[in-house]
mmCIF file of C-alpha atoms in Angstrom:
data_model
loop_
_atom_site.group_PDB
_atom_site.id
_atom_site.type_symbol
_atom_site.label_atom_id
_atom_site.label_comp_id
_atom_site.label_asym_id
_atom_site.label_seq_id
_atom_site.Cartn_x
_atom_site.Cartn_y
_atom_site.Cartn_z
ATOM 1 C CA MET Z 1 -11.690 -11.928 -0.236
ATOM 2 C CA PRO Z 2 -11.346 -8.171 -0.685
ATOM 3 C CA VAL Z 3 -7.649 -7.501 -1.132
ATOM 4 C CA GLN Z 4 -5.325 -4.741 -2.058
ATOM 5 C CA SER Z 5 -5.099 -5.079 -5.792
ATOM 6 C CA CYS Z 6 -5.341 -3.130 -8.990
ATOM 7 C CA GLY Z 7 -8.825 -1.727 -8.314
ATOM 8 C CA PRO Z 8 -9.350 1.601 -6.591
ATOM 9 C CA ALA Z 9 -8.143 1.870 -3.025
ATOM 10 C CA PRO Z 10 -10.744 0.643 -0.525
ATOM 11 C CA GLY Z 11 -13.309 3.263 0.388
ATOM 12 C CA ARG Z 12 -12.614 5.313 -2.725
ATOM 13 C CA PRO Z 13 -15.039 5.441 -5.629
ATOM 14 C CA CYS Z 14 -13.916 4.542 -9.120
ATOM 15 C CA SER Z 15 -12.899 7.584 -11.114
ATOM 16 C CA HIS Z 16 -14.320 8.567 -14.465
ATOM 17 C CA VAL Z 17 -10.894 9.340 -15.914
ATOM 18 C CA SER Z 18 -9.732 6.324 -17.875
ATOM 19 C CA GLY Z 19 -7.487 5.611 -20.802
ATOM 20 C CA LEU Z 20 -4.100 7.244 -21.219
ATOM 21 C CA HIS Z 21 -5.438 9.764 -23.744
ATOM 22 C CA ARG Z 22 -8.209 10.830 -21.367
ATOM 23 C CA LEU Z 23 -5.762 10.961 -18.460
ATOM 24 C CA ASN Z 24 -3.486 13.236 -20.475
ATOM 25 C CA ALA Z 25 -6.352 15.494 -21.602
ATOM 26 C CA ALA Z 26 -8.477 15.688 -18.437
ATOM 27 C CA PRO Z 27 -8.434 18.657 -16.066
ATOM 28 C CA ALA Z 28 -5.720 18.390 -13.419
ATOM 29 C CA ALA Z 29 -8.227 18.092 -10.560
ATOM 30 C CA ASP Z 30 -9.919 15.099 -12.224
ATOM 31 C CA VAL Z 31 -6.572 13.427 -12.882
ATOM 32 C CA GLU Z 32 -5.430 14.002 -9.307
ATOM 33 C CA ALA Z 33 -8.665 12.464 -8.000
ATOM 34 C CA ALA Z 34 -8.248 9.443 -10.281
ATOM 35 C CA LEU Z 35 -4.635 9.008 -9.233
ATOM 36 C CA LEU Z 36 -5.577 9.272 -5.553
ATOM 37 C CA ASP Z 37 -7.671 6.150 -6.201
ATOM 38 C CA CYS Z 38 -4.398 4.467 -7.178
ATOM 39 C CA PHE Z 39 -2.188 5.768 -4.354
ATOM 40 C CA GLY Z 40 -3.447 7.910 -1.501
ATOM 41 C CA SER Z 41 -0.734 10.596 -1.454
ATOM 42 C CA ARG Z 42 -1.818 14.020 -2.682
ATOM 43 C CA ARG Z 43 1.779 15.019 -3.410
ATOM 44 C CA TRP Z 44 2.263 11.889 -5.538
ATOM 45 C CA ALA Z 45 -0.993 12.472 -7.456
ATOM 46 C CA GLN Z 46 -0.213 16.158 -8.002
ATOM 47 C CA ARG Z 47 3.256 15.358 -9.271
ATOM 48 C CA LEU Z 48 1.978 12.799 -11.782
ATOM 49 C CA ALA Z 49 -0.794 15.118 -12.956
ATOM 50 C CA ALA Z 50 1.653 18.001 -13.383
ATOM 51 C CA HIS Z 51 4.021 15.999 -15.587
ATOM 52 C CA ARG Z 52 1.457 15.116 -18.255
ATOM 53 C CA PRO Z 53 1.219 14.282 -21.086
ATOM 54 C CA TYR Z 54 2.673 10.798 -20.937
ATOM 55 C CA PRO Z 55 3.575 9.298 -24.323
ATOM 56 C CA ASP Z 56 2.736 5.762 -23.230
ATOM 57 C CA LEU Z 57 1.856 3.597 -20.249
ATOM 58 C CA ASP Z 58 5.497 2.721 -19.574
ATOM 59 C CA ALA Z 59 6.358 6.409 -19.176
ATOM 60 C CA LEU Z 60 3.454 6.909 -16.776
ATOM 61 C CA LEU Z 61 4.459 3.853 -14.723
ATOM 62 C CA ALA Z 62 8.087 5.022 -14.605
ATOM 63 C CA ALA Z 63 6.945 8.441 -13.398
ATOM 64 C CA ALA Z 64 4.730 6.805 -10.775
ATOM 65 C CA ASP Z 65 7.640 4.716 -9.510
ATOM 66 C CA GLU Z 66 9.948 7.725 -9.397
ATOM 67 C CA ALA Z 67 7.351 9.807 -7.556
ATOM 68 C CA GLY Z 68 6.875 6.923 -5.115
ATOM 69 C CA TYR Z 69 10.587 6.854 -4.316
ATOM 70 C CA ASP Z 70 10.616 10.604 -3.644
ATOM 71 C CA LEU Z 71 7.878 10.631 -0.999
ATOM 72 C CA SER Z 72 8.456 11.887 2.505
ATOM 73 C CA LEU Z 73 7.453 9.802 5.508
ATOM 74 C CA THR Z 74 4.387 12.042 5.857
ATOM 75 C CA ASP Z 75 3.396 11.396 2.236
ATOM 76 C CA ARG Z 76 3.805 7.648 2.733
ATOM 77 C CA ALA Z 77 1.748 7.779 5.914
ATOM 78 C CA GLU Z 78 -1.002 9.600 4.007
ATOM 79 C CA ALA Z 79 -0.996 6.896 1.328
ATOM 80 C CA LEU Z 80 -1.038 4.116 3.927
ATOM 81 C CA ALA Z 81 -3.970 5.774 5.708
ATOM 82 C CA ALA Z 82 -5.974 5.418 2.474
ATOM 83 C CA GLU Z 83 -5.482 1.636 2.467
ATOM 84 C CA ALA Z 84 -7.539 -0.978 4.262
ATOM 85 C CA SER Z 85 -6.149 -4.253 5.517
ATOM 86 C CA PRO Z 86 -6.881 -7.239 3.299
ATOM 87 C CA ALA Z 87 -9.811 -9.192 4.726
ATOM 88 C CA LEU Z 88 -11.485 -12.536 4.290
ATOM 89 C CA SER Z 89 -14.842 -13.082 2.677
ATOM 90 C CA PRO Z 90 -17.686 -13.221 5.228
ATOM 91 C CA ASP Z 91 -18.278 -16.911 4.538
ATOM 92 C CA ALA Z 92 -14.715 -17.935 5.520
ATOM 93 C CA ALA Z 93 -14.320 -20.149 8.562
ATOM 94 C CA PRO Z 94 -14.526 -18.307 11.900
ATOM 95 C CA SER Z 95 -11.084 -19.612 12.852
ATOM 96 C CA ALA Z 96 -9.630 -18.011 9.708
ATOM 97 C CA HIS Z 97 -11.184 -14.655 10.646
ATOM 98 C CA VAL Z 98 -9.746 -14.907 14.160
ATOM 99 C CA ALA Z 99 -6.273 -15.839 12.876
ATOM 100 C CA LEU Z 100 -6.221 -13.019 10.334
ATOM 101 C CA ALA Z 101 -7.572 -10.450 12.809
ATOM 102 C CA ALA Z 102 -4.885 -11.436 15.328
ATOM 103 C CA ALA Z 103 -2.163 -11.218 12.678
ATOM 104 C CA HIS Z 104 -3.359 -7.787 11.530
ATOM 105 C CA ALA Z 105 -3.514 -6.554 15.134
ATOM 106 C CA ALA Z 106 0.032 -7.757 15.824
ATOM 107 C CA TYR Z 107 1.311 -6.133 12.634
ATOM 108 C CA GLU Z 108 -0.445 -2.816 13.283
ATOM 109 C CA SER Z 109 0.754 -2.809 16.886
ATOM 110 C CA LYS Z 110 4.360 -3.321 15.828
ATOM 111 C CA PHE Z 111 4.490 -1.036 12.791
ATOM 112 C CA GLY Z 112 1.690 1.470 13.406
ATOM 113 C CA HIS Z 113 -0.087 1.071 10.065
ATOM 114 C CA VAL Z 114 -2.147 -1.414 8.097
ATOM 115 C CA PHE Z 115 -0.511 -4.354 6.407
ATOM 116 C CA VAL Z 116 -0.276 -3.917 2.643
ATOM 117 C CA ILE Z 117 0.487 -6.577 0.115
ATOM 118 C CA CYS Z 118 0.011 -6.648 -3.623
ATOM 119 C CA LEU Z 119 -1.685 -9.869 -4.643
ATOM 120 C CA ASP Z 120 -1.820 -9.194 -8.368
ATOM 121 C CA GLY Z 121 -1.052 -12.446 -10.151
ATOM 122 C CA VAL Z 122 -1.992 -14.586 -7.139
ATOM 123 C CA ARG Z 123 -5.007 -16.833 -7.560
ATOM 124 C CA PRO Z 124 -7.915 -15.660 -5.353
ATOM 125 C CA VAL Z 125 -8.099 -19.020 -3.608
ATOM 126 C CA GLU Z 126 -4.509 -18.421 -2.423
ATOM 127 C CA HIS Z 127 -5.091 -14.877 -1.109
ATOM 128 C CA PRO Z 128 -5.872 -15.788 2.522
ATOM 129 C CA ASP Z 129 -2.773 -17.948 2.835
ATOM 130 C CA GLN Z 130 -0.594 -15.345 1.113
ATOM 131 C CA VAL Z 131 -1.823 -12.559 3.383
ATOM 132 C CA LEU Z 132 -1.362 -14.565 6.562
ATOM 133 C CA ALA Z 133 2.056 -15.848 5.500
ATOM 134 C CA GLY Z 134 3.076 -12.329 4.474
ATOM 135 C CA ILE Z 135 2.084 -10.836 7.797
ATOM 136 C CA ARG Z 136 3.840 -13.564 9.751
ATOM 137 C CA ALA Z 137 7.040 -13.233 7.734
ATOM 138 C CA ARG Z 138 7.074 -9.449 7.865
ATOM 139 C CA LEU Z 139 6.500 -9.350 11.624
ATOM 140 C CA ALA Z 140 10.132 -10.521 11.863
ATOM 141 C CA HIS Z 141 11.309 -7.321 10.146
ATOM 142 C CA ASP Z 142 12.713 -4.391 12.017
ATOM 143 C CA PRO Z 143 10.891 -1.078 11.386
ATOM 144 C CA ASP Z 144 13.406 0.164 8.803
ATOM 145 C CA GLN Z 145 13.294 -3.088 6.850
ATOM 146 C CA GLU Z 146 9.488 -3.127 6.939
ATOM 147 C CA ARG Z 147 9.321 0.499 5.795
ATOM 148 C CA VAL Z 148 11.245 -0.510 2.638
ATOM 149 C CA VAL Z 149 9.060 -3.578 2.005
ATOM 150 C CA THR Z 150 5.863 -1.596 2.592
ATOM 151 C CA ALA Z 151 7.012 1.128 0.178
ATOM 152 C CA ASP Z 152 7.726 -1.531 -2.471
ATOM 153 C CA GLU Z 153 4.299 -3.116 -1.957
ATOM 154 C CA MET Z 154 2.632 0.300 -2.186
ATOM 155 C CA ARG Z 155 4.425 1.031 -5.479
ATOM 156 C CA ARG Z 156 3.326 -2.375 -6.820
ATOM 157 C CA LEU Z 157 -0.268 -1.644 -5.807
ATOM 158 C CA ALA Z 158 -0.114 1.774 -7.474
ATOM 159 C CA ARG Z 159 1.273 0.303 -10.708
ATOM 160 C CA GLY Z 160 -1.515 -2.273 -10.892
ATOM 161 C CA ARG Z 161 -4.154 0.346 -10.164
ATOM 162 C CA ILE Z 162 -2.739 2.712 -12.790
ATOM 163 C CA ILE Z 163 -2.783 -0.075 -15.362
ATOM 164 C CA GLY Z 164 -6.406 -0.722 -14.449
ATOM 165 C CA LEU Z 165 -7.211 2.982 -14.672
ATOM 166 C CA VAL Z 166 -5.757 3.539 -18.137
ATOM 167 C CA SER Z 167 -6.883 0.160 -19.459
ATOM 168 C CA SER Z 168 -10.566 0.733 -18.660
ATOM 169 C CA GLN Z 169 -12.617 2.609 -21.196
#
């Protein structure tokens, strides 16, 4: 099941900038492109690239979190537009595809953007149930409450993707 996790955002190629040392030393444009793979806001990526060098991964993750909290609604919308809804594998039961498609449609109709959930640490076999349960639970949120939850999920996704970016060599 393709899910939102610590790999590059769906539809974005993997970057060639990896490792914290390389991230600190690479040209700003390359770093921004790599960071856009982690979180689809140009302002966020530019801010992280501009504040290099980072002494360690914890400092980079703290800066990513801080930059995530400072985003405007437009910046968040840009990042959300770079995400794709979690989907089932093609060999899943047709009824599961129908249920998930209906849940995604209801979510997108209510909130106006794709459903995002960080599934890092969740066993792959549990992903479909987690996604469906997450959508159903979050459909009960009001828009302001869901905006907060979505922002938290986006920051979690970005953290996992950054860890993957600097951990790969």
